[in-house]
Tab-separated table of C-alpha atoms and ligand atoms in Angstrom:
chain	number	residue	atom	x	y	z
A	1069	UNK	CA	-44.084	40.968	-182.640
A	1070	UNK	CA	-45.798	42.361	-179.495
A	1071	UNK	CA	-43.114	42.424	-176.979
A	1072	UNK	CA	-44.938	43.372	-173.756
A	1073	UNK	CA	-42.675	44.025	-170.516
A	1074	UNK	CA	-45.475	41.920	-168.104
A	1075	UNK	CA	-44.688	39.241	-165.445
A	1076	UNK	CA	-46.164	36.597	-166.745
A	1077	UNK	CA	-47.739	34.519	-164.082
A	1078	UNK	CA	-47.437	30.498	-164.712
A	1079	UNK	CA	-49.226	29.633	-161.591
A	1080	UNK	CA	-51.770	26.897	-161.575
A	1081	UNK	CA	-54.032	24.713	-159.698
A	1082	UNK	CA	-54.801	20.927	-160.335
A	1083	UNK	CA	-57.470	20.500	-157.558
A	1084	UNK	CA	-60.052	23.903	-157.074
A	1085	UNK	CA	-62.253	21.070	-156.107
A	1086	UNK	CA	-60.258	20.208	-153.279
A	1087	UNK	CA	-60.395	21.895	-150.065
A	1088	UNK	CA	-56.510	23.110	-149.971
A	1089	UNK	CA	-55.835	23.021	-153.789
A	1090	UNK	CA	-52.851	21.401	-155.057
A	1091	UNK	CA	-51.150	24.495	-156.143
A	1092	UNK	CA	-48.103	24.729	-158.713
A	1093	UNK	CA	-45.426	27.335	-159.680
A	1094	UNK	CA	-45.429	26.554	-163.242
A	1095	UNK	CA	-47.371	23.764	-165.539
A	1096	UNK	CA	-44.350	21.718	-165.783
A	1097	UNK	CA	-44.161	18.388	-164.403
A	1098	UNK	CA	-41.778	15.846	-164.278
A	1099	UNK	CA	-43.603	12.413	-165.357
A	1100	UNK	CA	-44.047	9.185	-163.328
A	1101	UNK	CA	-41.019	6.404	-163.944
A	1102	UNK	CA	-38.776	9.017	-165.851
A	1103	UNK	CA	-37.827	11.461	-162.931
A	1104	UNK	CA	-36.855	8.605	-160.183
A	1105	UNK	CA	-37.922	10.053	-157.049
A	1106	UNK	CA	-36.765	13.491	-157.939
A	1107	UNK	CA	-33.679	13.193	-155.740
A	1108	UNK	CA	-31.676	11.286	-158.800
A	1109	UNK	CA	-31.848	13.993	-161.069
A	1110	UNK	CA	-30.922	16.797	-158.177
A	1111	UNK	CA	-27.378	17.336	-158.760
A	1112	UNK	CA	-27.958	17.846	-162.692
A	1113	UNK	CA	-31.536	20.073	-162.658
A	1114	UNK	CA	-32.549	23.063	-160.478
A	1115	UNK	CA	-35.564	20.036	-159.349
A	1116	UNK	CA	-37.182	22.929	-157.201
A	1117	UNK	CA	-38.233	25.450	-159.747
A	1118	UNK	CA	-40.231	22.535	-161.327
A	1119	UNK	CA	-44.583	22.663	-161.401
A	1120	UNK	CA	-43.700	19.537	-159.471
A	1121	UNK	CA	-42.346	16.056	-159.672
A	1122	UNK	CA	-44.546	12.838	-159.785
A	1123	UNK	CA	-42.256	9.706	-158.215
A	1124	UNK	CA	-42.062	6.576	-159.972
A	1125	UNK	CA	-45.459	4.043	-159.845
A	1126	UNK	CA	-45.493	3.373	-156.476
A	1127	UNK	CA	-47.308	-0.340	-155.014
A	1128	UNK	CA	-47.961	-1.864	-151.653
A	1129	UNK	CA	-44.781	-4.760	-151.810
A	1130	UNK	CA	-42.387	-3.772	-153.507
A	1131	UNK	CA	-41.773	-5.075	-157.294
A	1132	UNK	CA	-38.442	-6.342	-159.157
A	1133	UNK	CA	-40.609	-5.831	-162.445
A	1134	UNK	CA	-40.316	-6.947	-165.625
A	1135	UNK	CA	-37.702	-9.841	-167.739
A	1136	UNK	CA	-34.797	-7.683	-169.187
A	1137	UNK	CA	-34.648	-6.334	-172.186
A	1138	UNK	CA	-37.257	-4.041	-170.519
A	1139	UNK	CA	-36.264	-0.745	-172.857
A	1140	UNK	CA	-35.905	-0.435	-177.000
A	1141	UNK	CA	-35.642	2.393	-178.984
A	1142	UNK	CA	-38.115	2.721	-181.546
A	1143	UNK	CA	-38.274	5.560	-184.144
A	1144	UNK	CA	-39.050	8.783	-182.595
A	1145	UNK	CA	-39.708	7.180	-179.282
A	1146	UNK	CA	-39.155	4.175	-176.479
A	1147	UNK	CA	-41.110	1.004	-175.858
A	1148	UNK	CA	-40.736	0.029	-172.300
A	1149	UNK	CA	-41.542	-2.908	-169.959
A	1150	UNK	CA	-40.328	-1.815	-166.910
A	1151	UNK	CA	-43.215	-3.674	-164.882
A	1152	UNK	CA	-43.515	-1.506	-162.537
A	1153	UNK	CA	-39.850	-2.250	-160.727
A	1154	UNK	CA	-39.834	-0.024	-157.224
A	1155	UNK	CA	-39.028	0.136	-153.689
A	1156	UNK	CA	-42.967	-0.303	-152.156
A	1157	UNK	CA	-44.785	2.332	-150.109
A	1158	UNK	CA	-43.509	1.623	-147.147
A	1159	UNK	CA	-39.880	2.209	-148.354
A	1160	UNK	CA	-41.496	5.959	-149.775
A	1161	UNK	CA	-42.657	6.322	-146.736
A	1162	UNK	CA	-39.578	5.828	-144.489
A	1163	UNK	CA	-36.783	7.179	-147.202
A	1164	UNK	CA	-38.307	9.121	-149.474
A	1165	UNK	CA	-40.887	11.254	-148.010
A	1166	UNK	CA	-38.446	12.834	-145.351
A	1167	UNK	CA	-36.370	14.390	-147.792
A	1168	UNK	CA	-39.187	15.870	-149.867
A	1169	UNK	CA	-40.985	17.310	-147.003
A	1170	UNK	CA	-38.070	19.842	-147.267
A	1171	UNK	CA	-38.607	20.616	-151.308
A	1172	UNK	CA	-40.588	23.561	-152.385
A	1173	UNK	CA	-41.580	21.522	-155.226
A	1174	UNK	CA	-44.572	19.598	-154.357
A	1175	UNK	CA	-44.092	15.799	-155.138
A	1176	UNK	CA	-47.278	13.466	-155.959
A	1177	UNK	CA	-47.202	9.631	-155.996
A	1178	UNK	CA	-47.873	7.946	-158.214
A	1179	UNK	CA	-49.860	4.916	-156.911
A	1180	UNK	CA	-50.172	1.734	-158.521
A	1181	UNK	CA	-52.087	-1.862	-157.836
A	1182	UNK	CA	-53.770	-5.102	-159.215
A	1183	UNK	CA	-56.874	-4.912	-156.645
A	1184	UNK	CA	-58.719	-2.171	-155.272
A	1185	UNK	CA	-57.659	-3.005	-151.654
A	1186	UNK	CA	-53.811	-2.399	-153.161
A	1187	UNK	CA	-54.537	0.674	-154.130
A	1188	UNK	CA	-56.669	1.937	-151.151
A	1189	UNK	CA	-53.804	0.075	-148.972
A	1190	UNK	CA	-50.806	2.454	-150.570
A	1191	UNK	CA	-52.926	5.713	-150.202
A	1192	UNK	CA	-53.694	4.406	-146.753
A	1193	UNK	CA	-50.139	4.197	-145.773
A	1194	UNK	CA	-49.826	7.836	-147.303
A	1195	UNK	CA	-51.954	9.733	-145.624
A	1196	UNK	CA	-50.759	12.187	-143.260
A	1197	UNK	CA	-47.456	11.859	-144.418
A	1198	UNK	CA	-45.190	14.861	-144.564
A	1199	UNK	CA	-43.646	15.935	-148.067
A	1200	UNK	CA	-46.431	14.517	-150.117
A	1201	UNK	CA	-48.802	16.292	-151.662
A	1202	UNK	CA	-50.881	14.423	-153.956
A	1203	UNK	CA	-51.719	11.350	-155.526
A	1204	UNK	CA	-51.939	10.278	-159.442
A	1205	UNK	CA	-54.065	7.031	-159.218
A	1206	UNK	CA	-51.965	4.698	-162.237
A	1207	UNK	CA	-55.193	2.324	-163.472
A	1208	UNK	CA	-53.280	2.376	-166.858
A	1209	UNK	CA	-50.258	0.857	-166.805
A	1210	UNK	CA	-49.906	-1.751	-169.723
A	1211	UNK	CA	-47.117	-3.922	-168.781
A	1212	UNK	CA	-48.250	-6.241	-165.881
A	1213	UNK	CA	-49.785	-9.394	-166.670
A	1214	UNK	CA	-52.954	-9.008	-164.051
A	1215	UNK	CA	-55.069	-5.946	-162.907
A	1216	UNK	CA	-53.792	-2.316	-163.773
A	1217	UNK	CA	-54.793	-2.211	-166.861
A	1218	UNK	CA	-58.203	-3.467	-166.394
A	1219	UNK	CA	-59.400	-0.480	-164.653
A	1220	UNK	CA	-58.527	2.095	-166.797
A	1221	UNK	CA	-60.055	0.268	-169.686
A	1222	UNK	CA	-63.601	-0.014	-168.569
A	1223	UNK	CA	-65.483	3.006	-167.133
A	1224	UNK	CA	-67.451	1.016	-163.956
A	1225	UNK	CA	-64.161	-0.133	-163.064
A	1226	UNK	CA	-62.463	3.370	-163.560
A	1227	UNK	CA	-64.834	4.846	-161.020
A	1228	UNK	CA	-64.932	2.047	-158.492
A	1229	UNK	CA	-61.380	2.590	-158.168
A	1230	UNK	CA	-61.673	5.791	-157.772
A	1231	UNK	CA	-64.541	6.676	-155.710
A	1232	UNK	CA	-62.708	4.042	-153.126
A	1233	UNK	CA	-59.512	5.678	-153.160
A	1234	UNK	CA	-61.131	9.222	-152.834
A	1235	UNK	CA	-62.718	7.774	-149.583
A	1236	UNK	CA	-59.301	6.832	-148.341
A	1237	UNK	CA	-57.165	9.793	-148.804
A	1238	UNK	CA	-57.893	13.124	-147.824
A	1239	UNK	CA	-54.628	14.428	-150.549
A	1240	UNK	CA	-55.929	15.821	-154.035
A	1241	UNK	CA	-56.802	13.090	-156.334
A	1242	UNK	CA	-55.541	12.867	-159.624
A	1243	UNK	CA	-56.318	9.799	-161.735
A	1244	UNK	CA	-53.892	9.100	-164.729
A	1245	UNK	CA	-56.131	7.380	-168.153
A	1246	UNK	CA	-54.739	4.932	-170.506
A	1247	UNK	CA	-55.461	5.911	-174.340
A	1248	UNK	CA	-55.554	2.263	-174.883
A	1249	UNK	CA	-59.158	2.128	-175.395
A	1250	UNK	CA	-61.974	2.922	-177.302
A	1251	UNK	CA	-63.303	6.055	-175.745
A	1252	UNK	CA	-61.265	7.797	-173.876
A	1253	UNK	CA	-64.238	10.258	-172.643
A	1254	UNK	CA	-67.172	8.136	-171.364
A	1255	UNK	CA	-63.536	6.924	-168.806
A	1256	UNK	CA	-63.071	10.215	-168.094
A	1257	UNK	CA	-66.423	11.267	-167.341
A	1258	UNK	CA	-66.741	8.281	-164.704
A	1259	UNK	CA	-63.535	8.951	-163.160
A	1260	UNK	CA	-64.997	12.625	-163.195
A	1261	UNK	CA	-68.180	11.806	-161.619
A	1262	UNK	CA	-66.569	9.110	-158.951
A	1263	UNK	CA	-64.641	11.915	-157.445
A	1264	UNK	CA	-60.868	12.367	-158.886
A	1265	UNK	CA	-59.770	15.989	-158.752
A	1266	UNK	CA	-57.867	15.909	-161.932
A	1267	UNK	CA	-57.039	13.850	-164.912
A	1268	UNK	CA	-53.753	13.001	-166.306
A	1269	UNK	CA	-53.305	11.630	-169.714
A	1270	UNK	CA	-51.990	9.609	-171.669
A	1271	UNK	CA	-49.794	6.872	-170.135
A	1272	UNK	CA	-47.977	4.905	-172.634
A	1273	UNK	CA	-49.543	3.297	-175.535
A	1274	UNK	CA	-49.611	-0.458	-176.169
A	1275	UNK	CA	-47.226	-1.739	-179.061
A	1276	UNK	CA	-44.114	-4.469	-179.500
A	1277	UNK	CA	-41.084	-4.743	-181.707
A	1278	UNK	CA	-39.362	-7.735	-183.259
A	1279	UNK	CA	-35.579	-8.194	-183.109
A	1280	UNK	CA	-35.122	-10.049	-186.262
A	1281	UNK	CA	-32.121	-11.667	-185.621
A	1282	UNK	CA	-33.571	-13.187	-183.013
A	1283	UNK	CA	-37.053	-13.731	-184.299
A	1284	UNK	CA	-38.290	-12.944	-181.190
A	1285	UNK	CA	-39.766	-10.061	-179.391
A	1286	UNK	CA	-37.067	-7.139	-178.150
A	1287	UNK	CA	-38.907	-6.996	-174.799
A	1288	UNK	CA	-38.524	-9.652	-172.242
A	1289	UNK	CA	-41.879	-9.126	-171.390
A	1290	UNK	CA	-42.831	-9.708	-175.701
A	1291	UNK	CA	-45.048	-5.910	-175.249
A	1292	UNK	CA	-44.363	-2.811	-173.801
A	1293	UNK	CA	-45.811	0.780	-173.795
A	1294	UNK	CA	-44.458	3.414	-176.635
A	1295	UNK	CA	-43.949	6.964	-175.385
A	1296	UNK	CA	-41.626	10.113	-176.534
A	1297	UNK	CA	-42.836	12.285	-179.539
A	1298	UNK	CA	-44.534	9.046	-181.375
A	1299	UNK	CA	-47.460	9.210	-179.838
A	1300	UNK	CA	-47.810	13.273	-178.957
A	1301	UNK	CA	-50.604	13.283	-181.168
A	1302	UNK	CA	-52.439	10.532	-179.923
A	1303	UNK	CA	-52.219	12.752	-176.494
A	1304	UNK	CA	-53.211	15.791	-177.646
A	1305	UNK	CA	-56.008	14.460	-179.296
A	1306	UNK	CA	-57.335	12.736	-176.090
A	1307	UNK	CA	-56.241	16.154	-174.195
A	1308	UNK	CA	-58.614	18.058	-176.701
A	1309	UNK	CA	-61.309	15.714	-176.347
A	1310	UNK	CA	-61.906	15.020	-172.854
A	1311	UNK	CA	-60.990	18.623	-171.814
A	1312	UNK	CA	-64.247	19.017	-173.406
A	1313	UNK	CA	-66.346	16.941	-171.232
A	1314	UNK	CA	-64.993	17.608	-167.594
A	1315	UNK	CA	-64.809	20.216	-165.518
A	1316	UNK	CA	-61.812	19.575	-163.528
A	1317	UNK	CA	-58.281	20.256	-164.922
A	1318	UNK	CA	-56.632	17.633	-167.290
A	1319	UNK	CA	-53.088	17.248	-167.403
A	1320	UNK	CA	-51.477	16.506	-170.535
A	1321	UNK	CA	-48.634	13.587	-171.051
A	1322	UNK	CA	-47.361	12.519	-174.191
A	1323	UNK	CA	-44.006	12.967	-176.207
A	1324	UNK	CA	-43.012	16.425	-174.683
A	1325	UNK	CA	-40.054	17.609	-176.137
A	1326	UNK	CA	-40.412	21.419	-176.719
A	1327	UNK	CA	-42.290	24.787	-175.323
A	1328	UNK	CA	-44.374	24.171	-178.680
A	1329	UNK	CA	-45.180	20.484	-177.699
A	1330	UNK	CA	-46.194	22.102	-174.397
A	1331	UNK	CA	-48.473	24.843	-175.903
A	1332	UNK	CA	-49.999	22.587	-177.919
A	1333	UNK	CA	-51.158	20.787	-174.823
A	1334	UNK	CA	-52.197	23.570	-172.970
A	1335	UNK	CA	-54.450	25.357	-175.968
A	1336	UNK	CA	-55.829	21.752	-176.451
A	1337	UNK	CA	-57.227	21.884	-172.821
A	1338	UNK	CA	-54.243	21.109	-170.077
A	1339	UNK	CA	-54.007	23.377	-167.424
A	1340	UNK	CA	-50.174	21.457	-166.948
A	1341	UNK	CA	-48.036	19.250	-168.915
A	1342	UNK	CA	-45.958	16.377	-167.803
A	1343	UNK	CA	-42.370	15.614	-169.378
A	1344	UNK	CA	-41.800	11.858	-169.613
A	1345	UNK	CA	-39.297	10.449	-172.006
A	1346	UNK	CA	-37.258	13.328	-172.745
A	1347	UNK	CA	-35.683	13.402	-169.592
A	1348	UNK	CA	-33.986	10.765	-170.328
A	1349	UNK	CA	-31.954	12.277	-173.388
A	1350	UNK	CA	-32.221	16.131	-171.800
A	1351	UNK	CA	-32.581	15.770	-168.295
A	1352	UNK	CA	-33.061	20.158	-168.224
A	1353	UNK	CA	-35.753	19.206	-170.579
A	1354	UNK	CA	-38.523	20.676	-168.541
A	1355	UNK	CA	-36.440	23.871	-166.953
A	1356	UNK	CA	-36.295	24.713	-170.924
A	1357	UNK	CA	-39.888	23.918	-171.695
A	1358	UNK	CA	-40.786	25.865	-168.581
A	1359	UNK	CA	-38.269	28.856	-169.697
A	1360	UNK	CA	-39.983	29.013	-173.267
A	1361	UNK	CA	-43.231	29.504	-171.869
A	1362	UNK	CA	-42.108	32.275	-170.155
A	1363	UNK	CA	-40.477	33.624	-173.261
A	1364	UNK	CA	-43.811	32.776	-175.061
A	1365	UNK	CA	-46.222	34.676	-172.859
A	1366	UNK	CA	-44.100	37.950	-173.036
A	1367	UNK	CA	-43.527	37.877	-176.598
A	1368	UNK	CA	-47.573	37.890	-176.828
A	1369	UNK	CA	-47.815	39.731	-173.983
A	1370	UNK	CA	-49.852	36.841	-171.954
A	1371	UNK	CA	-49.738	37.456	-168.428
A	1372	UNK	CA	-51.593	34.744	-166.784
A	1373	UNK	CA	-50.594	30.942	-168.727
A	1374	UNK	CA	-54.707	29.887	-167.541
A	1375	UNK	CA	-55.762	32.543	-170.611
A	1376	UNK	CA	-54.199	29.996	-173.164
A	1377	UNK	CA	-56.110	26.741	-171.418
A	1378	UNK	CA	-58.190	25.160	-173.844
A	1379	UNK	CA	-57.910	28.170	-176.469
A	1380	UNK	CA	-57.761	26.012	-179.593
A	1381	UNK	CA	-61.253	24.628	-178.764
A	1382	UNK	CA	-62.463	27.883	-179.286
A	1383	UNK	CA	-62.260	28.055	-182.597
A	1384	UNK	CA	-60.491	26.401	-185.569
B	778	LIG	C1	-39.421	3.901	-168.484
B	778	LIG	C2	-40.801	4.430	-168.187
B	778	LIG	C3	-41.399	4.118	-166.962
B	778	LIG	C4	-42.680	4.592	-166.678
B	778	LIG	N1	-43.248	4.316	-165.464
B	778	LIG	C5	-44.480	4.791	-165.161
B	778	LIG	C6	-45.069	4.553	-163.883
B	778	LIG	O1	-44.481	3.937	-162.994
B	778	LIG	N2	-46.335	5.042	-163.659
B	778	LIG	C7	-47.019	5.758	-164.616
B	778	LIG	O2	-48.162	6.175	-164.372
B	778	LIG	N3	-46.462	6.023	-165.820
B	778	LIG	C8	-45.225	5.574	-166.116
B	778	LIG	N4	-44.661	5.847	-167.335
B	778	LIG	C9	-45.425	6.627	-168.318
B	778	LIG	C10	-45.006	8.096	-168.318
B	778	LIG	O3	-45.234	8.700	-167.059
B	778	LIG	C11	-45.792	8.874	-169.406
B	778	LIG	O4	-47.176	8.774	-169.146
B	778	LIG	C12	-45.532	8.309	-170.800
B	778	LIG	O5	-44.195	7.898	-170.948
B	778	LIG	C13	-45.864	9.323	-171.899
B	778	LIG	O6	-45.117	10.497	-171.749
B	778	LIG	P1	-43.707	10.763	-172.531
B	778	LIG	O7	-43.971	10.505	-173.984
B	778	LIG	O8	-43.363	12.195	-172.238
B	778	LIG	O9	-42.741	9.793	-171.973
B	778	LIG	C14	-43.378	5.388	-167.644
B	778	LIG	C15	-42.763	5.691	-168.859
B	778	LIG	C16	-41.489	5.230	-169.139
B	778	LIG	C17	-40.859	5.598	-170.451
């Protein structure tokens, strides 16, 4: 075992294509719809020494969401159809974004819509706003009935999206794929090429259960989206794929449980990892991710977390 007495440096940055950066203090992020808006979780985690937080999908009205049962525990993970329940931009604007303009831990939004004028309209209202620092464009949510999904499924739409969103915020643009599709790169490369900073995947993958004492559905909404360690490979695999066709820094999302679920992210190809379901179970989840990293990189005497990016495409 090389034990090396370094300080390892887990600093990284989603956006070198953006003018400021969006700049991070470790690759650990709390996920969209699983970390509230970061002030829920504050009296149980140290929230600021988090990469950063990403707030719960965020839309122009707000949304009551889905029929109940909107949650069901599946093995080795959670189908949800939480619709996209929250409090509207203009509520983040007024209640939220106050108190995280104070945080050293840089909160994005997550922004959600059913028509390109929604999403435009949200990043609209957030620009200029104090205590926000980026955006995570949502085209891939799978549980409302019209738009969403449509644009992360087909790559013209991806980039139209995209390219008009870009044109309405001057914050770094991260835009967050759904792996329910066919290829997962020719998206990328459009969102890519239409002007997104970064690229966050996967959201939650398409599937249903059957309560059969019912004989109905166990969702409300009859599907949902599966996440938690079923479908880490799925991510990984789309991590390792895509990181091979852009250029600008993908951030992986999928069943994160572990510092070894996180490396395997990274040496797919993520410059940062986001912690969804876990938190839920664990919320210190990502403080002990985070602290095994550390732990990782001086047992092999790693000093900067960027020289494990993408090493497992290197060679097999
Ligand atoms: C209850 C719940 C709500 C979610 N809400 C959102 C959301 O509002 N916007 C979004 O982009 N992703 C949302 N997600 C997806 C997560 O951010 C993440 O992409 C997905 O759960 C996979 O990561 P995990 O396996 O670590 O949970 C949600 C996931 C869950 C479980």
């Amino acid at each position: 075992m090389k034990v090396v007495d370094i300080k390892s440096d887990l600093r990284v940055n989603l956006a070198p294509r953006h003018i400021k950066g969006l700049h991070l203090s470790n690759p650990v992020i709390a996920a969209s719809g699983t970390f509230g808006y970061g002030m829920e979780y504050e009296d149980l985690v140290d929230i600021q020494s988090l990469g950063a937080i990403i707030c719960k999908g965020t839309t122009l009205n707000a949304r009551k969401g889905n029929p109940q049962p909107r949650i069901v525990e599946t093995d080795c993970g959670l189908l949800n159809s939480v619709g996209l329940e929250n409090i509207g931009v203009d509520a983040v604007v007024r209640e939220k974004a106050p108190v995280w303009a104070d945080w050293r831990v840089p909160v994005i939004v997550n922004v959600a819509g059913e028509t390109i004028d929604d999403y435009v309209g949200v990043v609209s209202k957030l620009e200029g706003v104090p205590g926000i620092s980026g955006i995570e464009l949502n085209i891939s949510c799978p549980n409302v009935s019209r738009g969403g999904i449509e644009f992360g499924i087909n790559p013209e739409l991806a980039a139209e999206v995209t390219s008009a969103v870009r044109a309405a915020t001057s914050l770094p643009l991260m835009v967050k794929l759904s792996p329910n599709v066919s290829d997962i790169g020719e998206i990328a490369m459009a969102v890519e090429k239409a002007g997104a900073h970064a690229i966050s995947l996967i959201n939650t993958v398409r599937g249903m259960s059957i309560n059969v004492t019912k004989g109905r559905s166990s969702l409300g909404n009859i599907i949902g989206g599966l996440s938690g360690p079923a479908i880490r490979p799925i991510a990984i695999y789309m991590v390792y794929e895509v990181a091979k066709l852009v250029h600008i820094p993908v951030v992986g999302c999928g069943g994160v449980v572990t510092v070894n679920d996180a490396l395997e992210f990274i040496m797919a190809g993520a410059t940062a990892v986001q912690v969804g379901t876990a938190n839920f179970t664990e919320p210190c989840v990502s403080l002990t991710v985070l602290g095994g990293l550390r732990d990782f990189m001086r047992k092999e005497g790693i000093e900067n977390i960027t020289d494990l990016i993408g090493c497992a495409k290197q060679g097999s």
